[in-house]
Tab-separated table of C-alpha atoms in Angstrom:
chain	number	residue	atom	x	y	z
A	369	UNK	CA	275.254	31.441	-36.475
A	370	UNK	CA	274.095	30.634	-33.206
A	371	UNK	CA	274.768	28.542	-30.011
A	372	UNK	CA	272.094	28.897	-27.398
A	373	UNK	CA	272.075	27.852	-23.847
A	374	UNK	CA	268.883	25.741	-22.614
A	375	UNK	CA	268.935	27.817	-19.358
A	376	UNK	CA	268.163	31.169	-21.205
A	377	UNK	CA	264.484	30.640	-20.027
A	378	UNK	CA	265.126	29.141	-16.789
A	379	UNK	CA	265.386	30.746	-13.262
A	380	UNK	CA	268.876	31.724	-12.593
A	381	UNK	CA	270.841	29.547	-10.044
A	382	UNK	CA	273.525	31.519	-7.957
A	383	UNK	CA	276.640	29.610	-8.122
A	384	UNK	CA	279.619	30.501	-6.078
A	385	UNK	CA	282.601	32.096	-7.865
A	386	UNK	CA	285.262	29.552	-8.652
A	387	UNK	CA	288.835	29.856	-7.125
A	388	UNK	CA	291.392	29.608	-9.838
A	389	UNK	CA	295.140	29.420	-8.948
A	390	UNK	CA	298.115	29.858	-11.566
A	391	UNK	CA	299.318	26.264	-10.637
A	392	UNK	CA	296.064	24.568	-11.407
A	393	UNK	CA	295.765	26.488	-14.731
A	394	UNK	CA	299.147	25.184	-15.694
A	395	UNK	CA	298.447	21.784	-14.789
A	396	UNK	CA	294.908	21.661	-16.636
A	397	UNK	CA	296.644	23.253	-19.595
A	398	UNK	CA	299.467	20.535	-19.610
A	399	UNK	CA	297.072	17.707	-19.032
A	400	UNK	CA	295.061	19.098	-22.158
A	401	UNK	CA	298.169	18.855	-24.246
A	402	UNK	CA	298.681	15.203	-23.423
A	403	UNK	CA	295.060	14.400	-24.123
A	404	UNK	CA	295.346	16.191	-27.486
A	405	UNK	CA	298.618	14.071	-28.143
A	406	UNK	CA	296.749	10.895	-27.321
A	407	UNK	CA	293.584	11.282	-29.374
A	408	UNK	CA	295.371	12.995	-32.397
A	409	UNK	CA	296.827	9.748	-33.634
A	410	UNK	CA	295.001	8.281	-36.321
A	411	UNK	CA	296.878	4.811	-35.734
A	412	UNK	CA	295.405	4.725	-32.169
A	413	UNK	CA	292.991	1.637	-31.753
A	414	UNK	CA	289.533	2.582	-31.648
A	415	UNK	CA	288.688	0.866	-28.318
A	416	UNK	CA	291.203	2.770	-26.593
A	417	UNK	CA	289.205	5.993	-27.313
A	418	UNK	CA	286.830	7.162	-24.505
A	419	UNK	CA	285.175	10.161	-25.939
A	420	UNK	CA	283.201	11.029	-22.893
A	421	UNK	CA	286.378	11.080	-20.705
A	422	UNK	CA	288.505	13.104	-23.080
A	423	UNK	CA	285.479	15.716	-23.510
A	424	UNK	CA	285.313	16.032	-19.762
A	425	UNK	CA	289.043	16.319	-19.279
A	426	UNK	CA	288.924	19.193	-22.080
A	427	UNK	CA	286.103	20.917	-20.516
A	428	UNK	CA	287.620	20.739	-17.031
A	429	UNK	CA	290.885	22.240	-18.405
A	430	UNK	CA	288.770	25.511	-19.146
A	431	UNK	CA	291.184	26.551	-21.709
A	432	UNK	CA	288.674	26.393	-24.635
A	433	UNK	CA	289.444	25.935	-28.271
A	434	UNK	CA	291.857	28.976	-28.186
A	435	UNK	CA	293.750	27.301	-25.586
A	436	UNK	CA	294.374	24.312	-27.838
A	437	UNK	CA	295.564	26.536	-30.683
A	438	UNK	CA	297.945	28.114	-28.378
A	439	UNK	CA	299.483	24.941	-27.375
A	440	UNK	CA	300.696	24.815	-31.036
A	441	UNK	CA	298.572	21.726	-31.924
A	442	UNK	CA	298.665	20.513	-35.566
A	443	UNK	CA	295.666	18.133	-35.556
A	444	UNK	CA	292.525	18.557	-33.994
A	445	UNK	CA	291.277	16.371	-31.021
A	446	UNK	CA	289.159	13.485	-32.245
A	447	UNK	CA	285.883	14.708	-30.477
A	448	UNK	CA	286.008	17.736	-32.783
A	449	UNK	CA	286.233	15.506	-36.060
A	450	UNK	CA	282.904	15.352	-38.024
A	451	UNK	CA	282.104	12.336	-40.250
A	452	UNK	CA	283.339	12.942	-43.964
A	453	UNK	CA	279.604	12.438	-45.199
A	454	UNK	CA	278.570	15.464	-43.260
A	455	UNK	CA	281.298	17.836	-44.640
A	456	UNK	CA	280.908	16.831	-48.408
A	457	UNK	CA	278.843	19.909	-48.863
A	458	UNK	CA	281.041	22.539	-47.467
A	459	UNK	CA	281.692	24.017	-50.781
A	460	UNK	CA	279.130	26.911	-51.293
A	461	UNK	CA	277.250	27.828	-54.356
A	462	UNK	CA	279.324	30.351	-56.464
A	463	UNK	CA	277.815	33.803	-55.947
A	464	UNK	CA	275.753	35.525	-58.610
A	465	UNK	CA	272.590	37.447	-58.874
A	466	UNK	CA	270.277	34.390	-57.681
A	467	UNK	CA	272.768	33.215	-54.993
A	468	UNK	CA	273.328	36.364	-52.745
A	469	UNK	CA	271.589	37.163	-49.473
A	470	UNK	CA	269.663	40.129	-50.016
A	471	UNK	CA	270.747	43.692	-48.599
A	472	UNK	CA	268.114	46.041	-47.526
A	473	UNK	CA	268.570	49.704	-46.947
A	474	UNK	CA	266.711	50.876	-43.994
A	475	UNK	CA	267.175	54.647	-44.408
A	476	UNK	CA	263.916	54.727	-46.169
A	477	UNK	CA	261.621	53.376	-43.211
A	478	UNK	CA	260.401	56.702	-42.205
A	479	UNK	CA	259.641	58.106	-45.671
A	480	UNK	CA	257.370	57.679	-48.437
A	481	UNK	CA	259.162	54.549	-49.399
A	482	UNK	CA	258.602	52.754	-46.395
A	483	UNK	CA	256.231	50.269	-48.384
A	484	UNK	CA	259.058	49.574	-50.639
A	485	UNK	CA	261.256	48.410	-47.751
A	486	UNK	CA	258.348	46.295	-46.213
A	487	UNK	CA	257.947	44.441	-49.382
A	488	UNK	CA	261.771	43.725	-49.662
A	489	UNK	CA	261.786	42.545	-46.019
A	490	UNK	CA	258.854	40.407	-46.777
A	491	UNK	CA	260.219	38.736	-49.884
A	492	UNK	CA	263.552	38.260	-48.456
A	493	UNK	CA	261.845	36.538	-45.165
A	494	UNK	CA	259.821	34.355	-47.405
A	495	UNK	CA	262.382	33.195	-50.024
A	496	UNK	CA	265.649	33.261	-47.912
A	497	UNK	CA	264.776	33.550	-44.228
A	498	UNK	CA	267.862	35.840	-44.244
A	499	UNK	CA	268.839	39.474	-45.246
A	500	UNK	CA	271.545	42.033	-44.424
A	501	UNK	CA	270.555	45.625	-43.341
A	502	UNK	CA	272.394	48.626	-44.021
A	503	UNK	CA	271.853	52.381	-42.743
A	504	UNK	CA	270.178	50.760	-39.699
A	505	UNK	CA	271.215	53.706	-37.470
A	506	UNK	CA	273.441	51.537	-35.146
A	507	UNK	CA	276.785	53.692	-35.061
A	508	UNK	CA	279.764	52.022	-36.843
A	509	UNK	CA	281.970	52.718	-33.750
A	510	UNK	CA	279.631	50.592	-31.710
A	511	UNK	CA	279.868	47.927	-34.143
A	512	UNK	CA	283.768	47.994	-34.148
A	513	UNK	CA	284.137	48.438	-30.622
A	514	UNK	CA	281.821	45.306	-29.955
A	515	UNK	CA	284.009	43.235	-32.222
A	516	UNK	CA	287.267	44.525	-30.748
A	517	UNK	CA	286.168	44.004	-27.238
A	518	UNK	CA	284.913	40.188	-27.849
A	519	UNK	CA	288.270	39.554	-29.477
A	520	UNK	CA	290.236	41.091	-26.560
A	521	UNK	CA	288.237	38.978	-23.926
A	522	UNK	CA	289.257	35.795	-25.724
A	523	UNK	CA	292.726	36.788	-26.134
A	524	UNK	CA	293.373	37.128	-22.477
A	525	UNK	CA	295.308	34.557	-20.457
A	526	UNK	CA	293.817	31.144	-19.774
A	527	UNK	CA	293.991	32.331	-16.030
A	528	UNK	CA	291.689	35.221	-16.451
A	529	UNK	CA	289.269	33.654	-18.997
A	530	UNK	CA	288.843	30.457	-16.986
A	531	UNK	CA	287.316	32.329	-14.236
A	532	UNK	CA	284.221	32.863	-16.457
A	533	UNK	CA	284.228	29.178	-17.780
A	534	UNK	CA	281.268	27.208	-17.067
A	535	UNK	CA	277.960	25.643	-18.187
A	536	UNK	CA	275.550	27.218	-15.740
A	537	UNK	CA	274.176	30.820	-16.168
A	538	UNK	CA	273.223	31.366	-12.684
A	539	UNK	CA	274.679	34.945	-12.895
A	540	UNK	CA	273.382	35.557	-16.311
A	541	UNK	CA	276.680	35.039	-18.046
A	542	UNK	CA	279.038	32.138	-19.005
A	543	UNK	CA	282.186	31.297	-21.224
A	544	UNK	CA	282.429	27.837	-22.664
A	545	UNK	CA	283.062	25.705	-25.759
A	546	UNK	CA	279.853	24.415	-27.268
A	547	UNK	CA	276.688	24.563	-25.246
A	548	UNK	CA	275.907	20.875	-26.315
A	549	UNK	CA	279.648	19.603	-25.985
A	550	UNK	CA	278.339	16.762	-24.023
A	551	UNK	CA	275.461	15.818	-26.209
A	552	UNK	CA	276.761	16.326	-29.489
A	553	UNK	CA	278.368	13.623	-31.599
A	554	UNK	CA	281.371	15.978	-32.865
A	555	UNK	CA	282.089	19.386	-31.407
A	556	UNK	CA	282.472	22.610	-33.305
A	557	UNK	CA	285.594	24.738	-33.370
A	558	UNK	CA	284.618	27.856	-31.484
A	559	UNK	CA	284.402	29.393	-28.098
A	560	UNK	CA	281.531	31.450	-26.776
A	561	UNK	CA	280.723	34.026	-24.115
A	562	UNK	CA	276.930	34.051	-23.608
A	563	UNK	CA	274.917	36.850	-21.707
A	564	UNK	CA	271.402	36.933	-20.879
A	565	UNK	CA	270.450	40.645	-21.620
A	566	UNK	CA	266.754	40.815	-21.182
A	567	UNK	CA	264.434	41.199	-19.431
A	568	UNK	CA	267.054	41.638	-16.839
A	569	UNK	CA	270.888	41.927	-17.763
A	570	UNK	CA	273.520	40.394	-15.457
A	571	UNK	CA	274.779	42.404	-12.640
A	572	UNK	CA	277.399	44.847	-14.015
A	573	UNK	CA	280.086	43.460	-12.173
A	574	UNK	CA	279.717	40.003	-13.279
A	575	UNK	CA	280.315	41.150	-16.859
A	576	UNK	CA	283.918	40.746	-17.836
A	577	UNK	CA	285.356	44.349	-17.633
A	578	UNK	CA	287.281	44.151	-20.809
A	579	UNK	CA	283.968	43.940	-22.761
A	580	UNK	CA	281.562	45.057	-20.255
A	581	UNK	CA	280.429	48.613	-21.544
A	582	UNK	CA	280.779	47.509	-25.163
A	583	UNK	CA	278.306	44.354	-24.876
A	584	UNK	CA	275.821	46.779	-22.955
A	585	UNK	CA	275.896	49.287	-25.669
A	586	UNK	CA	275.538	46.866	-28.267
A	587	UNK	CA	272.599	45.271	-26.590
A	588	UNK	CA	270.963	48.800	-26.108
A	589	UNK	CA	271.235	49.486	-29.857
A	590	UNK	CA	269.983	46.129	-30.997
A	591	UNK	CA	266.778	46.509	-28.738
A	592	UNK	CA	265.968	49.728	-30.727
A	593	UNK	CA	266.558	47.798	-34.189
A	594	UNK	CA	264.819	44.871	-33.161
A	595	UNK	CA	261.583	46.930	-32.643
A	596	UNK	CA	262.109	48.591	-35.841
A	597	UNK	CA	262.485	45.373	-37.702
A	598	UNK	CA	259.535	43.562	-35.848
A	599	UNK	CA	257.384	46.383	-36.927
A	600	UNK	CA	258.305	46.014	-40.423
A	601	UNK	CA	257.853	42.232	-40.384
A	602	UNK	CA	254.297	42.664	-38.771
A	603	UNK	CA	253.289	45.186	-41.611
A	604	UNK	CA	254.584	42.621	-44.157
A	605	UNK	CA	252.121	40.282	-42.741
A	606	UNK	CA	249.246	42.617	-42.823
A	607	UNK	CA	249.448	42.866	-38.901
A	608	UNK	CA	249.462	45.968	-36.799
A	609	UNK	CA	252.806	47.290	-36.218
A	610	UNK	CA	253.091	46.563	-32.478
A	611	UNK	CA	251.599	42.935	-32.770
A	612	UNK	CA	254.885	41.025	-31.928
A	613	UNK	CA	255.954	43.795	-29.374
A	614	UNK	CA	252.671	43.147	-27.458
A	615	UNK	CA	253.465	39.369	-27.544
A	616	UNK	CA	256.714	40.344	-25.594
A	617	UNK	CA	258.892	39.104	-28.449
A	618	UNK	CA	261.216	42.070	-27.756
A	619	UNK	CA	261.620	41.346	-23.874
A	620	UNK	CA	263.738	38.245	-23.595
A	621	UNK	CA	267.052	38.382	-25.391
A	622	UNK	CA	270.377	36.384	-25.268
A	623	UNK	CA	273.505	37.692	-26.512
A	624	UNK	CA	276.198	35.276	-27.894
A	625	UNK	CA	279.732	36.565	-28.541
A	626	UNK	CA	281.408	33.819	-30.707
A	627	UNK	CA	285.305	33.411	-31.354
A	628	UNK	CA	286.351	31.073	-34.087
A	629	UNK	CA	290.219	30.772	-33.767
A	630	UNK	CA	292.499	29.317	-36.629
A	631	UNK	CA	291.856	25.589	-37.232
A	632	UNK	CA	294.928	23.467	-38.343
A	633	UNK	CA	292.461	21.070	-40.143
A	634	UNK	CA	289.301	23.047	-41.195
A	635	UNK	CA	288.347	20.310	-43.621
A	636	UNK	CA	287.586	17.814	-40.741
A	637	UNK	CA	285.281	20.033	-38.620
A	638	UNK	CA	283.003	23.173	-38.618
A	639	UNK	CA	282.638	26.241	-36.549
A	640	UNK	CA	279.101	25.880	-36.027
A	641	UNK	CA	276.978	23.119	-37.451
A	642	UNK	CA	273.941	23.293	-39.406
A	643	UNK	CA	270.930	24.497	-37.521
A	644	UNK	CA	267.846	26.975	-37.439
A	645	UNK	CA	267.313	29.421	-34.752
A	646	UNK	CA	264.605	28.558	-32.228
A	647	UNK	CA	263.322	32.058	-31.246
A	648	UNK	CA	261.683	34.926	-33.179
A	649	UNK	CA	264.424	37.098	-34.706
A	650	UNK	CA	268.231	37.132	-34.545
A	651	UNK	CA	270.437	40.120	-35.287
A	652	UNK	CA	274.070	39.080	-36.115
A	653	UNK	CA	277.316	41.357	-36.167
A	654	UNK	CA	280.016	39.654	-38.036
A	655	UNK	CA	283.586	40.643	-38.776
A	656	UNK	CA	285.031	40.776	-42.239
A	657	UNK	CA	286.621	37.156	-42.074
A	658	UNK	CA	283.436	35.541	-43.160
A	659	UNK	CA	282.430	31.887	-42.822
A	660	UNK	CA	278.793	32.027	-42.221
A	661	UNK	CA	276.748	30.087	-44.892
A	662	UNK	CA	272.792	29.994	-45.511
A	663	UNK	CA	270.901	27.084	-46.922
A	664	UNK	CA	268.899	28.246	-50.118
A	665	UNK	CA	266.963	25.365	-51.566
A	666	UNK	CA	269.573	22.716	-51.864
A	667	UNK	CA	272.553	25.055	-52.161
A	668	UNK	CA	274.816	26.560	-49.565
A	669	UNK	CA	275.411	30.230	-50.100
A	670	UNK	CA	277.930	32.522	-48.385
A	671	UNK	CA	276.847	35.277	-46.315
A	672	UNK	CA	279.477	37.513	-47.259
A	673	UNK	CA	280.380	40.300	-44.920
A	674	UNK	CA	279.176	43.790	-45.974
A	675	UNK	CA	280.964	46.952	-44.501
A	676	UNK	CA	278.619	48.264	-41.720
A	677	UNK	CA	275.750	45.652	-42.429
A	678	UNK	CA	274.069	43.462	-39.847
A	679	UNK	CA	272.697	39.984	-40.711
A	680	UNK	CA	269.090	39.382	-39.870
A	681	UNK	CA	267.254	35.975	-39.713
A	682	UNK	CA	264.018	34.614	-39.109
A	683	UNK	CA	263.661	32.258	-36.074
A	684	UNK	CA	261.462	28.968	-35.783
A	685	UNK	CA	258.875	30.763	-33.589
A	686	UNK	CA	258.245	33.529	-36.171
A	687	UNK	CA	257.862	30.884	-38.919
A	688	UNK	CA	255.236	29.157	-36.873
A	689	UNK	CA	253.608	32.351	-35.653
A	690	UNK	CA	253.211	33.540	-39.472
A	691	UNK	CA	251.857	30.163	-40.494
A	692	UNK	CA	254.783	29.631	-42.764
A	693	UNK	CA	254.558	33.174	-44.612
A	694	UNK	CA	258.207	33.659	-43.274
A	695	UNK	CA	260.885	31.000	-43.233
A	696	UNK	CA	263.471	30.115	-40.795
A	697	UNK	CA	266.330	28.448	-42.738
A	698	UNK	CA	269.375	26.251	-41.590
A	699	UNK	CA	272.760	27.960	-41.533
A	700	UNK	CA	276.185	27.111	-40.449
A	701	UNK	CA	279.860	28.490	-39.976
A	702	UNK	CA	282.844	26.540	-41.518
A	703	UNK	CA	285.803	26.148	-39.455
A	704	UNK	CA	288.284	28.995	-39.800
A	705	UNK	CA	291.328	28.334	-42.054
A	706	UNK	CA	292.842	31.946	-41.419
A	707	UNK	CA	295.333	32.866	-38.743
A	708	UNK	CA	293.221	35.906	-37.902
A	709	UNK	CA	290.238	34.896	-35.686
A	710	UNK	CA	286.770	35.282	-36.867
A	711	UNK	CA	284.458	37.245	-34.515
A	712	UNK	CA	280.772	37.619	-34.271
A	713	UNK	CA	277.941	38.658	-31.953
A	714	UNK	CA	274.265	37.606	-32.122
A	715	UNK	CA	271.370	38.717	-30.252
A	716	UNK	CA	268.458	36.224	-30.213
A	717	UNK	CA	264.761	37.924	-29.583
A	718	UNK	CA	262.496	35.612	-27.749
A	719	UNK	CA	258.984	35.983	-25.952
A	720	UNK	CA	259.206	36.402	-22.280
A	721	UNK	CA	255.779	34.961	-21.601
A	722	UNK	CA	256.606	31.233	-21.299
A	723	UNK	CA	253.172	29.919	-20.571
A	724	UNK	CA	251.183	31.890	-23.208
A	725	UNK	CA	250.093	29.990	-26.091
A	726	UNK	CA	251.841	30.391	-29.511
A	727	UNK	CA	251.241	29.107	-32.926
A	728	UNK	CA	249.757	30.682	-36.106
A	729	UNK	CA	248.058	34.015	-35.443
A	730	UNK	CA	244.311	33.937	-36.124
A	731	UNK	CA	244.762	36.684	-38.412
A	732	UNK	CA	246.786	34.644	-40.715
A	733	UNK	CA	244.827	31.504	-40.792
A	734	UNK	CA	241.820	31.058	-43.141
A	735	UNK	CA	239.760	28.416	-45.245
A	736	UNK	CA	242.330	28.905	-48.074
A	737	UNK	CA	245.399	28.520	-45.722
A	738	UNK	CA	244.536	26.570	-42.593
A	739	UNK	CA	246.821	26.550	-39.562
A	740	UNK	CA	249.947	24.518	-40.149
A	741	UNK	CA	250.870	24.199	-36.599
A	742	UNK	CA	249.325	23.468	-33.306
A	743	UNK	CA	249.183	25.706	-30.371
A	744	UNK	CA	252.069	25.305	-27.793
A	745	UNK	CA	253.817	27.145	-24.851
A	746	UNK	CA	257.261	28.425	-25.152
A	747	UNK	CA	258.110	25.927	-22.537
A	748	UNK	CA	256.976	23.069	-24.455
A	749	UNK	CA	258.822	24.462	-27.515
A	750	UNK	CA	262.150	24.819	-25.954
A	751	UNK	CA	262.047	21.512	-24.262
A	752	UNK	CA	261.571	19.942	-27.727
A	753	UNK	CA	264.382	22.000	-29.238
A	754	UNK	CA	266.780	21.181	-26.455
A	755	UNK	CA	265.820	17.430	-26.554
A	756	UNK	CA	268.446	17.159	-29.346
A	757	UNK	CA	271.813	18.429	-30.210
A	758	UNK	CA	272.169	21.839	-32.214
A	759	UNK	CA	271.453	20.426	-35.572
A	760	UNK	CA	268.561	20.650	-38.083
A	761	UNK	CA	265.079	22.092	-37.120
A	762	UNK	CA	262.486	21.220	-34.291
A	763	UNK	CA	259.400	22.662	-35.882
A	764	UNK	CA	258.206	19.630	-37.605
A	765	UNK	CA	257.185	18.138	-34.234
A	766	UNK	CA	254.505	20.985	-33.808
A	767	UNK	CA	252.866	20.314	-37.315
A	768	UNK	CA	249.123	19.368	-37.257
């Protein structure tokens, strides 16, 4: 579900605004088409393939995956191709009562049925690590406008979008294809606009005008929902309702807006590779196209879109803080085989206190259930997470 920039916890570096000219855009665009034609041939000798060079040329073109699709390609560039063995399990488990992401109604949180909602969230967080929420009080028109604005941003001309393309977030916002493009063994078929929204959002004028108000409104709504969810999760652990809030877990937020265009060879790549989220909690808005899959036991299960619902998942930090009471599970997005793009937006909640110690809370450790993880700082954890490509889980490193 999620691509995360390693600089979200770093001090911003102000970068000069790039100067972009129409002629340079056209040159980059046509050069990319030539690259695609060269690397798309299966008969080309392996020794002539220079992955690092072709990845750099693609990134320098600033056209993103959407630009490749617009060029009319019929096969994907080689650096997007995943080995067959990593794609053999792409078929999800057929949906039945035992293989459906739990859907939880939040309309009862302020009633005598609050305890029932807490029980449902606790069970979903233990057994799935994922659930969907309905009646969450985020207006449907806010959700619709968010999706529409992300789509509109990505469907602008390359000349306009390239002004935001880059891998540094000195201004708190950046647009790129795969944050780990240069570290990964194979790239994923998506473009992403990232925005650091908390504790300090980017300057208003640095956010693309076409989606500026919509993304800020979405973040405002998610903050409120995040506080509600963290309170319920705390009560599910027998903690004080504000425990996670007091640990600054609501303060640092990163928003990602993913755009998954049509893929001409969806069986050879992915939209987002398998991973677990490193933070505390993720709130995801997805459109009706689908493609998100969650690992449940040994099976992959479709997180089918539910009208008006938001997808919630537990992050690695919350698994460790809860001493494994809650689970952070792997998830992925398959490449989009449809002509209509898939659009989603996730907001990641993380602590803002980098140098505080984290690990199993003392209230959740006992002689019957000793601490499973050692204490660590957020800096140490994020360094470990980003020492690898976006793949799998990092928490085993911190086990006692």
